[in-house]
Each structure stands twice: as structure tokens, then as C-alpha cells.
Coordinates of C-alpha atoms in Angstrom, one line a residue:
X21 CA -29.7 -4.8 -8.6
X22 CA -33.0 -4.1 -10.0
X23 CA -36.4 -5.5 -9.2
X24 CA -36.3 -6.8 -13.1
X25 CA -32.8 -8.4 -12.6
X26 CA -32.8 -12.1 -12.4
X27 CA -29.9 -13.9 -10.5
X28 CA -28.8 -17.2 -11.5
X29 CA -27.6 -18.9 -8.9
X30 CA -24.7 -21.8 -10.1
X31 CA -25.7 -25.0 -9.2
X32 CA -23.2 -27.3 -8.0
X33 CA -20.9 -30.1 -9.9
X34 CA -21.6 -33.8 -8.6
X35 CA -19.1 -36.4 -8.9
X36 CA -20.8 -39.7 -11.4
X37 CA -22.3 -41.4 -8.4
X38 CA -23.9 -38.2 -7.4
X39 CA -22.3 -37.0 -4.6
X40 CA -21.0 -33.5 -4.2
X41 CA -17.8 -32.7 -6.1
X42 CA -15.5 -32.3 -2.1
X43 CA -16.0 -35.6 -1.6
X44 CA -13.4 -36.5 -4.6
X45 CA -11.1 -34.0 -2.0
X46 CA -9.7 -34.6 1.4
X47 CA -10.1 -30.9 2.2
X48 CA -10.9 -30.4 6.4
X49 CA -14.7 -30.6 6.8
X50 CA -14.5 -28.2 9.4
X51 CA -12.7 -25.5 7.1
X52 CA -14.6 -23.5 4.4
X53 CA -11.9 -23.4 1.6
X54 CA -12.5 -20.0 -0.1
X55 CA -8.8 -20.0 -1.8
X56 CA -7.6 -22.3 -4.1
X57 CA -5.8 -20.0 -5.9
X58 CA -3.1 -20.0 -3.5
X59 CA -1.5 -23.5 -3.3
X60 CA -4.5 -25.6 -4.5
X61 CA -6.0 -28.2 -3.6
X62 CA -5.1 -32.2 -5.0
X63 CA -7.9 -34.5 -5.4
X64 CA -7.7 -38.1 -3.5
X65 CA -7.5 -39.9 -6.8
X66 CA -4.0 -38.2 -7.7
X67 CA -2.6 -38.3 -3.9
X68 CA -3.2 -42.1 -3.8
X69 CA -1.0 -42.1 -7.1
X70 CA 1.3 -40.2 -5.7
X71 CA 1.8 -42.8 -3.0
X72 CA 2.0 -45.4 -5.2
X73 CA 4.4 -43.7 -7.1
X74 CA 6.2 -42.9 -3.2
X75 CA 6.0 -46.7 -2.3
X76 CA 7.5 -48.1 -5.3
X77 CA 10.2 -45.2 -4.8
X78 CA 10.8 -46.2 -1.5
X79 CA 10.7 -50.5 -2.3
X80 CA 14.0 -49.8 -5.0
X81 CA 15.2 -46.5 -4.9
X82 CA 18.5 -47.8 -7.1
X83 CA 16.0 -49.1 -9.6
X84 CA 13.8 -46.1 -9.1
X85 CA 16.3 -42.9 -9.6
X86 CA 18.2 -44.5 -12.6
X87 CA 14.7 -45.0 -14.6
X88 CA 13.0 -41.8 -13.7
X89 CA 14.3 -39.7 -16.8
X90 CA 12.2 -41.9 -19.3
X91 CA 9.4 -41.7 -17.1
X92 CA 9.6 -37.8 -16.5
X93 CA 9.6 -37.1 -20.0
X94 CA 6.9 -39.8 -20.4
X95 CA 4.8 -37.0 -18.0
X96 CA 5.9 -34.1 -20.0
X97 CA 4.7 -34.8 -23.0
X98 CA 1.1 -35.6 -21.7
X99 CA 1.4 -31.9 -19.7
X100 CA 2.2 -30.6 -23.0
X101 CA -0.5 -31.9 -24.5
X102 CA -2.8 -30.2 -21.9
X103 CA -1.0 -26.6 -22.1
X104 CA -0.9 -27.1 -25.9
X105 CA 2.7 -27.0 -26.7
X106 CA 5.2 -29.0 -28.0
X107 CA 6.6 -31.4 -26.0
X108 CA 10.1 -30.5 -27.0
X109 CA 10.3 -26.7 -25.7
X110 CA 8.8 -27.9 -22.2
X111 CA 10.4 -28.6 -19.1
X112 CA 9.3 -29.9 -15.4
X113 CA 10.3 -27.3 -12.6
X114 CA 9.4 -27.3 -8.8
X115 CA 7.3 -24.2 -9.1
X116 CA 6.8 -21.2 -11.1
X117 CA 9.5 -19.0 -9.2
X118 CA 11.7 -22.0 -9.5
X119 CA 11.4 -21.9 -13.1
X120 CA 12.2 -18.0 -12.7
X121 CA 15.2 -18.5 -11.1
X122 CA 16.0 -20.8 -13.9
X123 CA 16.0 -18.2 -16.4
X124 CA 17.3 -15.3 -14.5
X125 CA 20.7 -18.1 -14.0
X126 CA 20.6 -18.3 -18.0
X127 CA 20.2 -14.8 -19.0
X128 CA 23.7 -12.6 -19.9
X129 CA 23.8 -9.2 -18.5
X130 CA 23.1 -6.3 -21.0
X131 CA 25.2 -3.6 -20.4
X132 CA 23.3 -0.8 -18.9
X133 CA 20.2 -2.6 -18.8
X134 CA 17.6 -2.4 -16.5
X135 CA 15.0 -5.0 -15.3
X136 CA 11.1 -3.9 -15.4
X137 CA 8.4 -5.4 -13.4
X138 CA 5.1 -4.7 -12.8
X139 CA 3.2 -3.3 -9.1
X140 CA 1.1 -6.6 -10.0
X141 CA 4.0 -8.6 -9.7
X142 CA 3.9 -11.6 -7.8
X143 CA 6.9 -10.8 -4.6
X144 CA 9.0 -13.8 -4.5
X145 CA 9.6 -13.2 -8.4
X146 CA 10.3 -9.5 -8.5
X147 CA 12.7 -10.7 -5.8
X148 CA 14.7 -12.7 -8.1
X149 CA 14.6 -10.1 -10.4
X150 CA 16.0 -7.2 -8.1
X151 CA 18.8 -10.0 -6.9
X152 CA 19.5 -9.9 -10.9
X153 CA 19.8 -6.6 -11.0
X154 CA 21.7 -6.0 -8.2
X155 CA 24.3 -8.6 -10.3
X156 CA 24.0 -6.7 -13.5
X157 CA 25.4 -3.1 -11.4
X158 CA 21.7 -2.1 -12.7
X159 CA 18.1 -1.9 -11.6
X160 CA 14.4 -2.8 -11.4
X161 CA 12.2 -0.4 -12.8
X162 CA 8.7 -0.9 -11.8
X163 CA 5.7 -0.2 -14.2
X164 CA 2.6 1.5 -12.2
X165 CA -0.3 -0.2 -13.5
X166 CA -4.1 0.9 -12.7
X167 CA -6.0 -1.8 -11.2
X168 CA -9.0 -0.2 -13.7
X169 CA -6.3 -0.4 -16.8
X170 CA -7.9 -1.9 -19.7
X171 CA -5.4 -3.9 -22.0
X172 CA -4.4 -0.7 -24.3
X173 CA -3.9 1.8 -20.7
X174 CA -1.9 -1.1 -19.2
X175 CA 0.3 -1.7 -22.7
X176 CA 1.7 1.5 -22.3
X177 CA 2.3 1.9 -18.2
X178 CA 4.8 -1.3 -18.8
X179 CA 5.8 0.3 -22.3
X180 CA 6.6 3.4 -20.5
X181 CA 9.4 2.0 -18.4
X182 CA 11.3 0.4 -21.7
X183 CA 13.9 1.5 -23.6
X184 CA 16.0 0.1 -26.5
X185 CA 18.2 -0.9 -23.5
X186 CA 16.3 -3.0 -21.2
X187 CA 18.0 -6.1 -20.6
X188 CA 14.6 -8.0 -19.6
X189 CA 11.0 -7.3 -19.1
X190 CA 8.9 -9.7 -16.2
X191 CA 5.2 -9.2 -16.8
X192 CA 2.6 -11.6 -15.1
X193 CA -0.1 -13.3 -17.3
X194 CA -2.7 -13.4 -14.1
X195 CA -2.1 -11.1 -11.3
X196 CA -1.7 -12.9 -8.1
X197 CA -3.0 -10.2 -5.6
X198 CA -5.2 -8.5 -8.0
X199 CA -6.4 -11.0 -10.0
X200 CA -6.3 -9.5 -13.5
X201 CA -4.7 -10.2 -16.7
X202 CA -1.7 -8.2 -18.3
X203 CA -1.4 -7.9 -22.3
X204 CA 1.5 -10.1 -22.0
X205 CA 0.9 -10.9 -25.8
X206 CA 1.4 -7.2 -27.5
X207 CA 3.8 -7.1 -24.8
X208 CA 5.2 -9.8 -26.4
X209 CA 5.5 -8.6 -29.8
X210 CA 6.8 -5.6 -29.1
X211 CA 9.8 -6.9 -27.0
X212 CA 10.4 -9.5 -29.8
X213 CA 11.0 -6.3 -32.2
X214 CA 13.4 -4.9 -30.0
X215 CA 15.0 -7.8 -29.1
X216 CA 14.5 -7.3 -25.6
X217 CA 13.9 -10.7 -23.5
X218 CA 10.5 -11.4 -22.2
X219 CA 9.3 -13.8 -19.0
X220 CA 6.1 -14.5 -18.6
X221 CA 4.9 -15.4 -14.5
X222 CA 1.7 -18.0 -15.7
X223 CA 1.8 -18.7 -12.4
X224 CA -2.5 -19.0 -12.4
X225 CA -2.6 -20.1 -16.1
X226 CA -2.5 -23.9 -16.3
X227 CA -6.3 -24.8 -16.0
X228 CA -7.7 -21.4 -15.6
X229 CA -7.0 -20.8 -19.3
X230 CA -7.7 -22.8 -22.0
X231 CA -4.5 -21.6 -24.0
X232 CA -2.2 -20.5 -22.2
X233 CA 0.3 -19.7 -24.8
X234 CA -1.7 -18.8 -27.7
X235 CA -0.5 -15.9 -29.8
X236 CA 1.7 -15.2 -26.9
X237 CA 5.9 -14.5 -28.3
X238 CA 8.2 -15.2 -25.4
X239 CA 11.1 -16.1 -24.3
X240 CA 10.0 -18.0 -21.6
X241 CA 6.5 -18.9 -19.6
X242 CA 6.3 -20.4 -16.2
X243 CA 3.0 -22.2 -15.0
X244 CA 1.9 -23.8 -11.6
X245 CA -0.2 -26.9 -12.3
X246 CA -0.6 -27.4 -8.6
X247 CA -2.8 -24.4 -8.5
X248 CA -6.0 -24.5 -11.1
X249 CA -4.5 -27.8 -12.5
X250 CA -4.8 -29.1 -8.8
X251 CA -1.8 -31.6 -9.2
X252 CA 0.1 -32.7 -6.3
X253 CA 2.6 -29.8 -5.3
X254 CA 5.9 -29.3 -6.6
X255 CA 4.7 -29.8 -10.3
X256 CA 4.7 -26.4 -12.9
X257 CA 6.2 -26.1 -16.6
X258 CA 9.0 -23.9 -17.9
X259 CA 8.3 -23.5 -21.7
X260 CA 10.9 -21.5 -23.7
X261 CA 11.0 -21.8 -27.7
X262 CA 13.8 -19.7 -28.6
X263 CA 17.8 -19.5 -29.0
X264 CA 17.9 -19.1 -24.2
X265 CA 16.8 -22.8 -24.2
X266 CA 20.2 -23.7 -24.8
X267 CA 22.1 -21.7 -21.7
X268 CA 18.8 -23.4 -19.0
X269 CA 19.8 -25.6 -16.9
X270 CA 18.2 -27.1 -13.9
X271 CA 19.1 -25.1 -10.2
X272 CA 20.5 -29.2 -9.8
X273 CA 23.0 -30.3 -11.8
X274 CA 22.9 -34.3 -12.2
X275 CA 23.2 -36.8 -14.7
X276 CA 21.6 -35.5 -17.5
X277 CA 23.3 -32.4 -17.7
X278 CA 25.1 -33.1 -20.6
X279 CA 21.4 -33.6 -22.6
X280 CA 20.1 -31.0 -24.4
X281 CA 17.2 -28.9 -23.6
X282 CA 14.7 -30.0 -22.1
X283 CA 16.1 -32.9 -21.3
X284 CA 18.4 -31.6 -19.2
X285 CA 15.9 -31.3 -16.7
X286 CA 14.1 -34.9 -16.5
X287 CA 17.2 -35.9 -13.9
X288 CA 17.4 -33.3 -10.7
X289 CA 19.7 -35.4 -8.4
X290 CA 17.1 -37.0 -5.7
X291 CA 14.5 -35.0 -5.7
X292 CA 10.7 -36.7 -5.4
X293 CA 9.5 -36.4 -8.5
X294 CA 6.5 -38.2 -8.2
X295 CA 4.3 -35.2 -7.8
X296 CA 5.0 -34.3 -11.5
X297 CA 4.4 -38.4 -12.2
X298 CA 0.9 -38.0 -10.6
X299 CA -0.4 -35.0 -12.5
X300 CA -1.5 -36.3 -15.4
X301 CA -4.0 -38.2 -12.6
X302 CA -5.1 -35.1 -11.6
X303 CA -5.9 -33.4 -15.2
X304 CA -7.2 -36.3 -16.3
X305 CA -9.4 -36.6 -13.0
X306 CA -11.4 -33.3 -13.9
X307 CA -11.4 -34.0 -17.8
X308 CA -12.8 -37.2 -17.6
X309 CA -15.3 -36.4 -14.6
X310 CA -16.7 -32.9 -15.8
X311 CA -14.7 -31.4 -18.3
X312 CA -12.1 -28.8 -18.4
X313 CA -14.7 -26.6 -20.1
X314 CA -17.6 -26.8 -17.8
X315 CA -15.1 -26.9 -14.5
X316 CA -13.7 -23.3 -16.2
X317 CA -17.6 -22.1 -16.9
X318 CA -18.7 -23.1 -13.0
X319 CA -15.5 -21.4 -11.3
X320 CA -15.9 -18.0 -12.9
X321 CA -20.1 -18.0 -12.8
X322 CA -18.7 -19.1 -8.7
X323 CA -16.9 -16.7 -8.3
X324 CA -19.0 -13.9 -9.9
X325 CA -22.0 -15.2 -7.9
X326 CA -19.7 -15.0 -4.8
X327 CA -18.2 -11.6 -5.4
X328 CA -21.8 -10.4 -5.6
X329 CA -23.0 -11.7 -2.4
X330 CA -20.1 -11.0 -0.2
X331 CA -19.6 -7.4 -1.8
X332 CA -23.8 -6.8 -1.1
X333 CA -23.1 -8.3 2.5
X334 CA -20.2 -5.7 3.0
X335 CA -21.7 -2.7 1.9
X336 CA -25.2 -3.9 3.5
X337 CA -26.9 -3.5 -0.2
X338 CA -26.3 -4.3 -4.1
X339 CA -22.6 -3.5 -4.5
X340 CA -20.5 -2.0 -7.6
X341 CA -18.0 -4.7 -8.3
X342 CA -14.3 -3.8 -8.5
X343 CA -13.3 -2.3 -11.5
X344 CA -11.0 -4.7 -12.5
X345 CA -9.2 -3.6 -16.1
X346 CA -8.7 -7.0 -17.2
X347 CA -10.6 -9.8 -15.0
X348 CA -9.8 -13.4 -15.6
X349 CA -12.4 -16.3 -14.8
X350 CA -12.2 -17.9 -11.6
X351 CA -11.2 -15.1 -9.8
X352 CA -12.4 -12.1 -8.3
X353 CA -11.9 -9.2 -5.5
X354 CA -14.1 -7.7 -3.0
X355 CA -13.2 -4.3 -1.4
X356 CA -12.5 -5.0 2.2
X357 CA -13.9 -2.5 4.8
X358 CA -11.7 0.5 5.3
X359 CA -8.7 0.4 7.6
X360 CA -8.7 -3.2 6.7
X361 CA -5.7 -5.1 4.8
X362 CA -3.9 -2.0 3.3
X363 CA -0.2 -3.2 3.2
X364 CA 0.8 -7.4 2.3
X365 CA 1.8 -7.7 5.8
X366 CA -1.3 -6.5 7.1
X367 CA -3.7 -8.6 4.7
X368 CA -1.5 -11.4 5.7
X369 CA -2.2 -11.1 9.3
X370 CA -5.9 -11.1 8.1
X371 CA -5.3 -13.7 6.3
X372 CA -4.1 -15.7 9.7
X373 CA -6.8 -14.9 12.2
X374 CA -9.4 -15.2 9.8
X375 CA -8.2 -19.3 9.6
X376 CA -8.2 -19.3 13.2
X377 CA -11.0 -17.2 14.6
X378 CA -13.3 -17.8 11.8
X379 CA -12.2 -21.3 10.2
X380 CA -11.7 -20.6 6.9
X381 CA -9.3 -20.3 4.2
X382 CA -8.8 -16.8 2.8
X383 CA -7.0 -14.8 0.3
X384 CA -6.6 -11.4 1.4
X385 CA -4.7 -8.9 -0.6
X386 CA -3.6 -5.5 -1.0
X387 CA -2.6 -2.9 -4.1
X388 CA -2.2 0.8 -3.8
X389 CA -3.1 1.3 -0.2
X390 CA -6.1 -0.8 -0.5
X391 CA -7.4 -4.3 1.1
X392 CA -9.1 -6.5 -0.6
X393 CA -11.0 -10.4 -0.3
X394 CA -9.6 -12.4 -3.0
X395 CA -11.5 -14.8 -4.3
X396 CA -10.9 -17.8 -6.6
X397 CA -13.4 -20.8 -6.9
X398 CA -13.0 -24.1 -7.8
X399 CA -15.2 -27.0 -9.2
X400 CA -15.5 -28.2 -5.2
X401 CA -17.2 -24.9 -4.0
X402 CA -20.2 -24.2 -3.9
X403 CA -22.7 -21.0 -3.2
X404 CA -23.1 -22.4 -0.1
X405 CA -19.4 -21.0 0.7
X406 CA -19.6 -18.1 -0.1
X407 CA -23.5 -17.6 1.7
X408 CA -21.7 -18.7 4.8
X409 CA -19.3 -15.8 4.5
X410 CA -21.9 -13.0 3.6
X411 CA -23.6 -14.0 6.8
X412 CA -21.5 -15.5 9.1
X413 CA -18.0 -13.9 8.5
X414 CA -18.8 -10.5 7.1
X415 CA -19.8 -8.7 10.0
X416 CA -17.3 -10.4 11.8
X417 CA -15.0 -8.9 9.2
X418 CA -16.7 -5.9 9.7
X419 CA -15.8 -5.3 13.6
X420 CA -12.4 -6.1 12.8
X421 CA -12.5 -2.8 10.8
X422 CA -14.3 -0.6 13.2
X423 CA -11.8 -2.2 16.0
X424 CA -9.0 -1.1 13.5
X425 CA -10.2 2.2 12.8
X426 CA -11.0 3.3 16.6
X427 CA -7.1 1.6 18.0
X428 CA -5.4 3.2 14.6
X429 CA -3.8 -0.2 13.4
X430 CA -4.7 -1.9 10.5
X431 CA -3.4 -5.2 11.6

């Protein structure tokens, strides 16, 4: 950074009465929560709705269940409203692999037609897509994609592994461990001209992007509201527009089977569906108190303002950012020290003893050989968090490395 450079530091989002924007959270005080991007985090306002909703469950259950349908699709159509779709091509699913095990149940084999993920992909899905494969008698072919790829360089990596024979193509929207966007619209396109079925993991999308789905041409998009959205877990959409819609069905099969898409899905035997009844509280919680806008403006100047201060703190002066091809607001990475984090399992058990040793909730991550602090920022962070870290965790963080280095484990 230069003597001339002037850093603007984000000041922090009060609630109306003043106060800062945690206390509308019942997040442990004695945690610093530096990773909402993994399961989110639900305000109090929508978990005392949800235990309304729980209570009045539990007063009539044979009241409850046999009304839920009309209220279920009462919910969907204000969620569509929020993702800006119509409320006639969405349905409710547990989560966004859920709603990816939906479709990989609904699609019919191609004959000789492989399956092709990405090396962004998020694991649980590109699970359920080898399982597919290994059911088709074909494969998974995985698309190596730069973390520094720009939209055209990443376009062709995934084009690359496609033929006129692919039976389906699984490309995320937002990166999980990486934290970037893929072209999933030209993607898109060019799988709609050769007919070749397209899902889209939007796991991160709900609330991180304004518009999810514009200009994007799909078969079928998943999104987490309980991440970005922060609804009470449990809640995500499954949006599909075209001619699959009519083989999905829900992983239950109950009273509204016989319905037609998507109401198919507003019945799912006797499973609580009162975290999907309390999300609209939860949307409506940050629209009405800040803005969707704004909230989006604050996370991503957060997060950059984060990702500069950590990085500085690990390289003990002004950093280079990670050259990230396509970098989505909200989110950010910070090279970790060497030796540090290089495989999932090892960031993972990084990810464990920082919560215990230094009391915080982290994301750490890993691609190509290479560890990394994920970062994501939400409208209940402040700088503050992310000072603490610079000084109190990073050189912390820091002897973990040279511990690493000099025992030759990078656990």
C-alpha cells in the first residue's frame, strides 16, 4: 500500500434502536464468528417464529400436518419473490444437495454419457454425481479449473471435458472452497444448444446475489437460504423451468405425490417444516432493518477490508490479494502459511483446533495443494473481527506452520 493510499475502513450496521447489528443474533459472545458462509447464522426474530410455528405443531399435530401444503406454498411464493422467479417452477427442498439428489433421481441415463464436474465442486455433490455415474456403467469427468481463471479461461476448462454425448454437466454458481464464480450462464447456453442437461449448485447464491437466475438457461438451480439468506436451517429452493420438472419428485413420497410439479413437494410425510415457514421472517428481517442492498455493499467492503488485514498480518506487510478469476462479494481467501491446510482433511483439522484453541469460527480450505482462510462476512461482523484475528490469531496461526513444517505434518 502506498503512503498516498487511503483505507476506508467499513463502519458497522446498527440495528433501529442503535445497538450493534449481533445483538438481533444469539451467536456465543465468547466466539468470534468469522464464517457464515458455512451453515449461517438465524437471527432471534426468525427462531422465535420458528418456535411458534414448533409450538402450534406440537398443540395439533393432526390439525397441523393435514394443513401444511397450503401453507408451504403460501412460503414459496414469497421465496420466489425474493430469488425473482416464478412461483410455479419453485420448489422447497431440505438443502442444496438434497435438491441435487432430487434431480440426479429424475434424470434418464444417456447411453455412453459421462458426468462432468468441476475441481471447485462442492464434495457432498460431486458425490451424488459419481454414485450417478457409477449407475449409468459411465463416469465423472472432472474439469481442472485455475483458481486465477477469468470467465472466458474457465468457459473452456469445463467446455473441454464435453462432448455431444455428455449425459449431464454439474457446475457451481459460487465456489464453496474457493469462493469464486463459474460462467454457469454461457455455460448455460451452450449446453441448451446441445441439449445436454445442466445443474446449477447456488448453494451461496440466495442473498449473496441479487439475481440469482438472471440470464442463466438451466435445467435446474439449487440454493441454500440458510446460508446468506440466514433462515432457520433446513430451508433452500430447487427451481427447474423446463420439460425434467415433470419426472422430480420429492426423496419422500406422501400425499401429494399425485400433484403436479411443484406441488408435489409442499407434503414430505412428517418432516418439520417450519424452518421453511420462518424464512420469509428472516428475509424480511434484513430488508426491512437495512436493506438487502446495503447488507450486500457492507459484507463484500467486510470482507475486502478483512482479507487485507489478515493477509498484511500473515505476510508481516501490505499483501497481494489472491488472484481469484472470478471473486464474488462477501467472500474472500487469504493464503495460509505454508505447510498449512493443503489437503480438505487437513484444513478441516484446522478448522477444529482453531474453534477450540483459539475460539473462533473458521473456514479453512484447500485447492491444488494449497491452504487457504476463507472468509465470508455478514451484516453482524464487524472490523473489529477480523483486527482480532490479524493480531491475536495470526501468529498463532503462524507457529502452527513452523510446528508443521519442522515435525513434517501438515495436520
Amino acid at each position: 500500500m502506498s503512503k498516498t493510499e487511503v483505507v476506508t475502513v467499513p463502519r458497522p450496521l446498527l440495528l433501529d434502536d442503535g445497538r450493534p447489528a449481533i445483538h438481533a443474533w444469539t451467536l456465543d459472545p465468547e466466539m468470534r464468528h468469522l464464517n457464515h458462509g458455512s451453515f449461517g447464522a438465524v437471527p432471534l426474530i426468525a427462531q422465535q417464529r420458528q418456535n411458534e410455528l414448533r409450538a402450534e405443531m406440537d398443540r395439533a399435530p393432526v390439525v397441523w400436518f393435514p394443513g401444511l401444503p397450503d401453507r408451504v406454498a403460501a412460503v414459496r411464493a414469497e421465496i420466489a419473490t425474493f430469488l425473482r422467479v416464478d412461483a410455479g417452477d419453485l420448489a422447497l427442498v431440505p438443502n442444496a444437495s438434497a435438491g441435487a439428489s432430487t434431480v440426479y433421481a429424475a434424470l434418464a441415463a444417456r447411453p455412453g454419457g459421462d458426468i462432468v464436474v468441476t475441481d471447485h465442486g462442492y464434495g457432498a455433490v460431486t458425490m451424488g454425481a459419481e454414485r450417478l455415474a457409477r449407475g449409468w456403467g459411465t463416469r465423472v469427468r472432472t474439469a481442472r479449473v485455475p483458481l486465477a481463471a477469468d470467465a472466458e479461461r474457465a468457459y473452456e476448462a469445463v467446455m473441454a471435458e464435453v462432448d455431444d454425448s455428455t449425459g449431464l454437466i454439474v457446475l457451481d454458481q459460487i465456489t464453496s472452497a474457493t469462493a469464486r464464480r463459474m460462467p454457469v450462464e454461457r455455460v448455460g447456453a451452450e449446453a441448451a444448444r446441445r441439449g445436454i442437461p445442466l445443474l446449477v449448485d447456488g448453494a451461496h447464491a440466495p442473498g449473496l446475489l441479487a439475481v440469482p437466475l438472471e440470464g442463466l438457461v438451466c435445467d435446474a438451480w439449487v440454493g441454500n437460504l440458510h446460508k446468506w439468506g440466514c433462515t432457520p436451517r433446513g430451508t433452500a429452493a430447487l427451481v427447474v423451468r423446463g420439460p425434467l420438472r415433470e419426472d422430480l419428485h420429492p426423496l419422500i413420497d406422501s400425499w401429494n405425490a399425485a400433484e403436479p410439479f411443484p406441488e408435489r413437494f409442499d407434503q414430505q410425510g412428517t418432516l418439520d417444516a417450519t424452518g421453511s415457514l420462518a424464512a420469509p421472517t428472516a428475509l424480511d428481517f434484513i430488508e426491512h432493518t437495512w436493506g438487502w442492498q446495503t447488507a450486500r455493499q457492507y459484507m463484500d467492503e467486510l470482507a475486502e477490508h478483512g482479507a487485507r488485514i489478515v493477509g498484511a498480518a500473515f505476510a508481516g506487510g501490505p499483501a497481494d490479494p489472491v488472484d481469484v478469476g472470478m471473486p464474488v462479494p462477501g467472500m474472500r481467501l487469504v493464503r495460509l502459511p505454508d505447510g498449512l491446510g493443503t489437503t480438505r482433511i487437513e484444513a478441516d483439522a484446522l478448522r477444529d483446533r482453531a474453534t477450540v484453541e483459539l475460539g473462533l469460527e473458521a473456514a479453512f480450505t484447500s485447492f491444488d495443494g494449497i491452504g487457504y482462510l476463507r472468509l465470508s462476512a455478514h451484516v453482524y461482523n464487524t472490523p473489529a473481527d477480523y483486527e482480532y484475528f490479524a493480531e491475536e490469531c495470526v501468529p498463532v496461526v503462524r507457529a502452527w506452520a513452523r510446528e508443521a513444517r519442522r515435525s513434517g505434518s501438515t495436520h
